[in-house]
Short mmCIF file of C-alpha atoms in Angstrom, two decimals:
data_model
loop_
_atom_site.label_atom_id
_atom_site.label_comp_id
_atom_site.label_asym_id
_atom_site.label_seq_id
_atom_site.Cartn_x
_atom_site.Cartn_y
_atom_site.Cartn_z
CA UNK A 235 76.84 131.67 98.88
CA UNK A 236 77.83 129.42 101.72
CA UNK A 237 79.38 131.25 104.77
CA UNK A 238 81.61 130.41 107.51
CA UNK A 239 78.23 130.44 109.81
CA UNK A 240 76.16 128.38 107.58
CA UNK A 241 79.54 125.74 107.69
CA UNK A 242 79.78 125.61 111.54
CA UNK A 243 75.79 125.30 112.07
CA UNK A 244 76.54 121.76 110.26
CA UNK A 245 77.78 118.44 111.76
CA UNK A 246 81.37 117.35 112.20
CA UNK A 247 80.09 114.16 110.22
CA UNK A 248 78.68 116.48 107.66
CA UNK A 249 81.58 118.83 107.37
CA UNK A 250 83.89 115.46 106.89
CA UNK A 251 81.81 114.34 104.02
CA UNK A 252 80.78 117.80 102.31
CA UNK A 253 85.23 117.93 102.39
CA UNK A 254 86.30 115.02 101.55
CA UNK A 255 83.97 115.09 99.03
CA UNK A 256 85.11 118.07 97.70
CA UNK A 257 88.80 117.08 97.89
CA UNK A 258 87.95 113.57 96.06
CA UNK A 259 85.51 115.49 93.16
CA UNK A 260 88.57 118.25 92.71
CA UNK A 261 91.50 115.78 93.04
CA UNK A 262 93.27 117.57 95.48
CA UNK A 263 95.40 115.02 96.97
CA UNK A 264 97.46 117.40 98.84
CA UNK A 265 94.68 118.23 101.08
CA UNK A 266 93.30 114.89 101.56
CA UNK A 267 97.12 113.45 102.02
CA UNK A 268 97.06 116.29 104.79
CA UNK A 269 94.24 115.31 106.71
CA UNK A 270 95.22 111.67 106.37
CA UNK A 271 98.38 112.95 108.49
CA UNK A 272 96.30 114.94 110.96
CA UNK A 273 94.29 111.48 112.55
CA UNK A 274 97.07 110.42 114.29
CA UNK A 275 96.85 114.03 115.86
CA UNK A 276 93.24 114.29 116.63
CA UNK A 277 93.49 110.73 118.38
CA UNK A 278 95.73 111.36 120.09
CA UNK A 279 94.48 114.54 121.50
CA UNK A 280 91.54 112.04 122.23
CA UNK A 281 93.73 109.33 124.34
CA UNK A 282 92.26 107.26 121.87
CA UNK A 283 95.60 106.50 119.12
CA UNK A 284 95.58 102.34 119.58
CA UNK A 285 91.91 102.79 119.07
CA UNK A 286 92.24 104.53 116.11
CA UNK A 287 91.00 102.86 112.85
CA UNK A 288 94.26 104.17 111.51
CA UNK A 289 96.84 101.44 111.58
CA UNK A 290 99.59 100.17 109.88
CA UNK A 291 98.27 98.77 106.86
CA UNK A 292 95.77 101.53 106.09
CA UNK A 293 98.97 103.84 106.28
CA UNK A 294 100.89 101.64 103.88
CA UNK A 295 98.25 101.09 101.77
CA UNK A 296 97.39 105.05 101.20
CA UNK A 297 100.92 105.35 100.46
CA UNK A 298 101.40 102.71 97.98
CA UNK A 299 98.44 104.13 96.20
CA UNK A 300 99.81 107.48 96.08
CA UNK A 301 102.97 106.21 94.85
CA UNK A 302 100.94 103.83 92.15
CA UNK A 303 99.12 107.33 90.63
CA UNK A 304 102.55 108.74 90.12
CA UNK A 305 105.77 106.14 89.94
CA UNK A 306 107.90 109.58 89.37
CA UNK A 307 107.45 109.78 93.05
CA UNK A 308 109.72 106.82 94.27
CA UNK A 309 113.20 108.46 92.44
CA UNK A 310 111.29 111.92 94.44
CA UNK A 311 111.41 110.13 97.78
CA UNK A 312 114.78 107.87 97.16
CA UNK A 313 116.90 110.09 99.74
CA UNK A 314 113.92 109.45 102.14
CA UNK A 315 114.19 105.60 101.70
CA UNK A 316 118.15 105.79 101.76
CA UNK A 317 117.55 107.74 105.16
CA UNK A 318 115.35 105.75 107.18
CA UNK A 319 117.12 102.23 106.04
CA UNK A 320 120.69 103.29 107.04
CA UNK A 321 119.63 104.93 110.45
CA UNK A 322 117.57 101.78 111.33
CA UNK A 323 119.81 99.00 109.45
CA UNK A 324 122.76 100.96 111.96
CA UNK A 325 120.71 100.71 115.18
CA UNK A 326 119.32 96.86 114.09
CA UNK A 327 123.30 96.37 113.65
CA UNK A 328 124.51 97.60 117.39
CA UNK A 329 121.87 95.96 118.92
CA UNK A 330 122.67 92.27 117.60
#
């Protein structure tokens, strides 16, 4: 049986891959959608956000592949969409 110990004697490089690993082989999408939300986080902590390999398209891409696996999810996120068009069609609107 693995313990805590035997986890931290390991590598951040090897803890990243035993987990993701584990999330990808279990499906657990809620834990990997998770840590994709924490990067931002951890680079920033770093100073290093604009060098992060995070960026736009790797953001819009993970979504639209979650939202692929599961179309159910759009009409689940509709009041988000609504949301964020109106408050930034509003501010587009009283700035021109």
């Amino acid at each position: 049986m693995i313990t805590r110990d035997d986890l931290e004697s390991l590598s951040s490089h090897q803890l990243h891959d035993r987990a993701v690993d584990m999330g990808k082989a279990e499906g657990d999408i809620d834990w990997l959608w998770g840590l994709l939300g924490s990067i931002p986080a951890a680079e920033g902590q770093l100073g290093e956000l604009d060098d992060s390999g995070l960026d736009i398209s790797h953001i819009v891409s993970a979504i639209n592949g979650y939202v692929r696996a599961d179309r159910s999810t759009e009409e689940t996120l509709r009041p988000q969409y609504v949301d964020y068009l109106l408050e930034h069609l509003e501010t587009s609107c009283h700035q021109g």
